[in-house]
mmCIF file with all atom_site columns, C-alpha atoms in Angstrom:
data_model
loop_
_atom_site.group_PDB
_atom_site.id
_atom_site.type_symbol
_atom_site.label_atom_id
_atom_site.label_alt_id
_atom_site.label_comp_id
_atom_site.label_asym_id
_atom_site.label_entity_id
_atom_site.label_seq_id
_atom_site.pdbx_PDB_ins_code
_atom_site.Cartn_x
_atom_site.Cartn_y
_atom_site.Cartn_z
_atom_site.occupancy
_atom_site.B_iso_or_equiv
_atom_site.pdbx_formal_charge
_atom_site.auth_seq_id
_atom_site.auth_comp_id
_atom_site.auth_asym_id
_atom_site.auth_atom_id
_atom_site.pdbx_PDB_model_num
ATOM 1  C CA . MET A 1 1  ? -126.940 -136.508 48.005 1.00 42.00 ? 1  MET A CA 1
ATOM 2  C CA . GLY A 1 2  ? -124.464 -134.273 46.906 1.00 44.00 ? 2  GLY A CA 1
ATOM 3  C CA . PRO A 1 3  ? -125.429 -133.246 43.377 1.00 43.00 ? 3  PRO A CA 1
ATOM 4  C CA . ALA A 1 4  ? -123.251 -135.124 40.178 1.00 44.00 ? 4  ALA A CA 1
ATOM 5  C CA . ARG A 1 5  ? -119.413 -134.180 39.903 1.00 38.00 ? 5  ARG A CA 1
ATOM 6  C CA . PRO A 1 6  ? -118.361 -133.615 36.246 1.00 35.00 ? 6  PRO A CA 1
ATOM 7  C CA . THR A 1 7  ? -118.204 -135.893 33.705 1.00 32.00 ? 7  THR A CA 1
ATOM 8  C CA . LEU A 1 8  ? -116.345 -136.527 29.873 1.00 27.00 ? 8  LEU A CA 1
ATOM 9  C CA . ASP A 1 9  ? -118.600 -137.455 27.609 1.00 33.00 ? 9  ASP A CA 1
ATOM 10 C CA . SER A 1 10 ? -116.667 -141.092 25.817 1.00 33.00 ? 10 SER A CA 1
ATOM 11 C CA . SER A 1 11 ? -117.603 -139.479 22.113 1.00 36.00 ? 11 SER A CA 1
ATOM 12 C CA . ASP A 1 12 ? -115.331 -136.212 23.284 1.00 35.00 ? 12 ASP A CA 1
ATOM 13 C CA . SER A 1 13 ? -113.341 -133.711 25.134 1.00 38.00 ? 13 SER A CA 1
ATOM 14 C CA . SER A 1 14 ? -116.278 -131.310 26.478 1.00 36.00 ? 14 SER A CA 1
ATOM 15 C CA . PRO A 1 15 ? -117.425 -131.805 29.521 1.00 38.00 ? 15 PRO A CA 1
ATOM 16 C CA . THR A 1 16 ? -121.253 -132.773 29.988 1.00 34.00 ? 16 THR A CA 1
ATOM 17 C CA . ALA A 1 17 ? -121.514 -130.226 33.249 1.00 35.00 ? 17 ALA A CA 1
ATOM 18 C CA . SER A 1 18 ? -119.731 -126.645 33.918 1.00 34.00 ? 18 SER A CA 1
ATOM 19 C CA . PRO A 1 19 ? -116.912 -129.132 35.948 1.00 43.00 ? 19 PRO A CA 1
ATOM 20 C CA . PRO A 1 20 ? -115.708 -126.574 39.120 1.00 47.00 ? 20 PRO A CA 1
ATOM 21 C CA . ASP A 1 21 ? -114.646 -123.232 37.937 1.00 66.00 ? 21 ASP A CA 1
ATOM 22 C CA . GLU A 1 22 ? -110.983 -122.874 39.382 1.00 83.00 ? 22 GLU A CA 1
ATOM 23 C CA . ARG A 1 23 ? -109.697 -120.139 37.619 1.00 90.00 ? 23 ARG A CA 1
ATOM 24 C CA . VAL A 1 24 ? -111.125 -118.341 40.757 1.00 92.00 ? 24 VAL A CA 1
ATOM 25 C CA . VAL A 1 25 ? -109.139 -120.286 43.313 1.00 93.00 ? 25 VAL A CA 1
ATOM 26 C CA . ASP A 1 26 ? -106.109 -120.184 41.323 1.00 93.00 ? 26 ASP A CA 1
ATOM 27 C CA . GLN A 1 27 ? -106.570 -116.387 40.651 1.00 93.00 ? 27 GLN A CA 1
ATOM 28 C CA . LEU A 1 28 ? -106.968 -116.002 44.171 1.00 95.00 ? 28 LEU A CA 1
ATOM 29 C CA . ARG A 1 29 ? -104.220 -118.616 45.038 1.00 95.00 ? 29 ARG A CA 1
ATOM 30 C CA . ALA A 1 30 ? -101.631 -115.898 42.152 1.00 95.00 ? 30 ALA A CA 1
ATOM 31 C CA . SER A 1 31 ? -102.985 -113.074 43.605 1.00 95.00 ? 31 SER A CA 1
ATOM 32 C CA . ALA A 1 32 ? -102.125 -114.046 46.990 1.00 97.00 ? 32 ALA A CA 1
ATOM 33 C CA . GLU A 1 33 ? -98.350  -114.779 45.708 1.00 97.00 ? 33 GLU A CA 1
ATOM 34 C CA . ARG A 1 34 ? -97.643  -111.317 44.733 1.00 97.00 ? 34 ARG A CA 1
ATOM 35 C CA . ILE A 1 35 ? -98.950  -109.728 47.497 1.00 97.00 ? 35 ILE A CA 1
ATOM 36 C CA . ARG A 1 36 ? -97.528  -111.899 50.429 1.00 97.00 ? 36 ARG A CA 1
ATOM 37 C CA . GLU A 1 37 ? -93.952  -111.024 46.915 1.00 97.00 ? 37 GLU A CA 1
ATOM 38 C CA . ARG A 1 38 ? -94.255  -107.548 48.140 1.00 97.00 ? 38 ARG A CA 1
ATOM 39 C CA . GLN A 1 39 ? -94.234  -107.898 51.385 1.00 96.00 ? 39 GLN A CA 1
ATOM 40 C CA . LEU A 1 40 ? -91.714  -110.248 51.839 1.00 95.00 ? 40 LEU A CA 1
ATOM 41 C CA . GLU A 1 41 ? -89.564  -107.505 49.799 1.00 94.00 ? 41 GLU A CA 1
ATOM 42 C CA . THR A 1 42 ? -90.814  -105.017 52.248 1.00 94.00 ? 42 THR A CA 1
ATOM 43 C CA . ALA A 1 43 ? -89.554  -106.682 55.292 1.00 92.00 ? 43 ALA A CA 1
ATOM 44 C CA . LEU A 1 44 ? -86.441  -107.483 53.844 1.00 91.00 ? 44 LEU A CA 1
ATOM 45 C CA . SER A 1 45 ? -85.693  -104.089 52.782 1.00 90.00 ? 45 SER A CA 1
ATOM 46 C CA . ARG A 1 46 ? -85.855  -102.880 55.797 1.00 89.00 ? 46 ARG A CA 1
ATOM 47 C CA . HIS A 1 47 ? -83.600  -104.955 57.776 1.00 85.00 ? 47 HIS A CA 1
ATOM 48 C CA . ASP A 1 48 ? -80.960  -104.205 54.403 1.00 80.00 ? 48 ASP A CA 1
ATOM 49 C CA . ARG A 1 49 ? -81.091  -100.083 55.725 1.00 80.00 ? 49 ARG A CA 1
ATOM 50 C CA . CYS A 1 50 ? -80.352  -101.612 59.131 1.00 81.00 ? 50 CYS A CA 1
ATOM 51 C CA . GLY A 1 51 ? -77.757  -104.480 58.592 1.00 83.00 ? 51 GLY A CA 1
ATOM 52 C CA . GLY A 1 52 ? -79.596  -106.746 56.486 1.00 84.00 ? 52 GLY A CA 1
ATOM 53 C CA . VAL A 1 53 ? -80.138  -110.669 56.601 1.00 86.00 ? 53 VAL A CA 1
ATOM 54 C CA . ARG A 1 54 ? -78.325  -113.770 56.153 1.00 91.00 ? 54 ARG A CA 1
ATOM 55 C CA . GLU A 1 55 ? -80.223  -116.518 53.230 1.00 91.00 ? 55 GLU A CA 1
ATOM 56 C CA . ASP A 1 56 ? -80.574  -118.898 56.457 1.00 93.00 ? 56 ASP A CA 1
ATOM 57 C CA . GLN A 1 57 ? -83.118  -115.872 58.252 1.00 92.00 ? 57 GLN A CA 1
ATOM 58 C CA . GLN A 1 58 ? -84.310  -115.456 53.884 1.00 93.00 ? 58 GLN A CA 1
ATOM 59 C CA . ARG A 1 59 ? -84.810  -118.537 54.195 1.00 94.00 ? 59 ARG A CA 1
ATOM 60 C CA . VAL A 1 60 ? -87.028  -119.184 57.679 1.00 95.00 ? 60 VAL A CA 1
ATOM 61 C CA . VAL A 1 61 ? -89.090  -116.021 56.911 1.00 94.00 ? 61 VAL A CA 1
ATOM 62 C CA . ASP A 1 62 ? -90.055  -116.622 52.844 1.00 96.00 ? 62 ASP A CA 1
ATOM 63 C CA . ALA A 1 63 ? -91.130  -120.330 54.637 1.00 97.00 ? 63 ALA A CA 1
ATOM 64 C CA . LEU A 1 64 ? -92.789  -118.671 57.685 1.00 97.00 ? 64 LEU A CA 1
ATOM 65 C CA . SER A 1 65 ? -95.014  -115.752 54.870 1.00 97.00 ? 65 SER A CA 1
ATOM 66 C CA . HIS A 1 66 ? -96.033  -119.165 51.968 1.00 97.00 ? 66 HIS A CA 1
ATOM 67 C CA . ALA A 1 67 ? -97.332  -121.081 55.248 1.00 98.00 ? 67 ALA A CA 1
ATOM 68 C CA . LEU A 1 68 ? -99.456  -118.618 56.357 1.00 97.00 ? 68 LEU A CA 1
ATOM 69 C CA . VAL A 1 69 ? -100.752 -117.976 52.651 1.00 97.00 ? 69 VAL A CA 1
ATOM 70 C CA . THR A 1 70 ? -100.907 -122.049 53.278 1.00 97.00 ? 70 THR A CA 1
ATOM 71 C CA . ALA A 1 71 ? -103.817 -122.012 55.322 1.00 98.00 ? 71 ALA A CA 1
ATOM 72 C CA . VAL A 1 72 ? -105.337 -118.221 55.526 1.00 97.00 ? 72 VAL A CA 1
ATOM 73 C CA . LEU A 1 73 ? -106.288 -119.811 52.060 1.00 96.00 ? 73 LEU A CA 1
ATOM 74 C CA . GLN A 1 74 ? -107.086 -122.721 52.764 1.00 96.00 ? 74 GLN A CA 1
ATOM 75 C CA . ALA A 1 75 ? -110.863 -123.017 53.401 1.00 95.00 ? 75 ALA A CA 1
ATOM 76 C CA . PRO A 1 76 ? -111.681 -120.713 51.090 1.00 94.00 ? 76 PRO A CA 1
ATOM 77 C CA . THR A 1 77 ? -110.241 -122.025 47.897 1.00 94.00 ? 77 THR A CA 1
ATOM 78 C CA . ASP A 1 78 ? -111.929 -125.207 49.701 1.00 94.00 ? 78 ASP A CA 1
ATOM 79 C CA . ALA A 1 79 ? -115.216 -123.291 49.609 1.00 93.00 ? 79 ALA A CA 1
ATOM 80 C CA . LEU A 1 80 ? -114.589 -122.337 46.077 1.00 92.00 ? 80 LEU A CA 1
ATOM 81 C CA . ALA A 1 81 ? -114.069 -125.335 43.995 1.00 88.00 ? 81 ALA A CA 1
ATOM 82 C CA . ASP A 1 82 ? -116.860 -126.597 44.835 1.00 88.00 ? 82 ASP A CA 1
ATOM 83 C CA . ALA A 1 83 ? -119.163 -123.622 44.487 1.00 92.00 ? 83 ALA A CA 1
ATOM 84 C CA . ASP A 1 84 ? -121.395 -122.455 42.313 1.00 92.00 ? 84 ASP A CA 1
ATOM 85 C CA . GLU A 1 85 ? -121.075 -119.994 39.603 1.00 91.00 ? 85 GLU A CA 1
ATOM 86 C CA . PRO A 1 86 ? -123.044 -117.249 41.316 1.00 93.00 ? 86 PRO A CA 1
ATOM 87 C CA . THR A 1 87 ? -120.688 -117.418 44.146 1.00 93.00 ? 87 THR A CA 1
ATOM 88 C CA . ARG A 1 88 ? -117.348 -117.634 42.614 1.00 92.00 ? 88 ARG A CA 1
ATOM 89 C CA . ARG A 1 89 ? -118.967 -114.565 40.895 1.00 92.00 ? 89 ARG A CA 1
ATOM 90 C CA . ARG A 1 90 ? -118.820 -112.996 44.397 1.00 93.00 ? 90 ARG A CA 1
ATOM 91 C CA . ALA A 1 91 ? -115.988 -113.785 44.957 1.00 93.00 ? 91 ALA A CA 1
ATOM 92 C CA . THR A 1 92 ? -113.942 -112.612 41.824 1.00 92.00 ? 92 THR A CA 1
ATOM 93 C CA . VAL A 1 93 ? -115.510 -109.118 43.291 1.00 93.00 ? 93 VAL A CA 1
ATOM 94 C CA . LEU A 1 94 ? -114.851 -109.804 46.905 1.00 92.00 ? 94 LEU A CA 1
ATOM 95 C CA . PHE A 1 95 ? -111.909 -110.276 46.596 1.00 92.00 ? 95 PHE A CA 1
ATOM 96 C CA . GLU A 1 96 ? -110.734 -108.251 43.707 1.00 93.00 ? 96 GLU A CA 1
ATOM 97 C CA . LEU A 1 97 ? -109.360 -110.481 41.204 1.00 90.00 ? 97 LEU A CA 1
ATOM 98 C CA . ASP A 1 98 ? -108.942 -110.213 36.999 1.00 74.00 ? 98 ASP A CA 1
ATOM 99 C CA . GLU A 1 99 ? -111.709 -112.215 34.928 1.00 56.00 ? 99 GLU A CA 1
#
């Protein structure tokens, strides 16, 4: 069996063990979303110079970019959700995330 999952002590709201730190996962997703939005804006502005993109086309491209980011992040975020503190620190450096 793997390590025990953290539990909350019923007498207070503090965890009795350190829970998996979701901050790194949240930071990674937020960073990827910022990149996605910038790249989407760049692509759409290029099309504006060439006659534009219809609203329905924009929605398709937006959905595609969101799906790609989600798919690319799935494995790393799953791994980070259960990672130990040294691994989370390495991920923070590797992905240049804010602490």
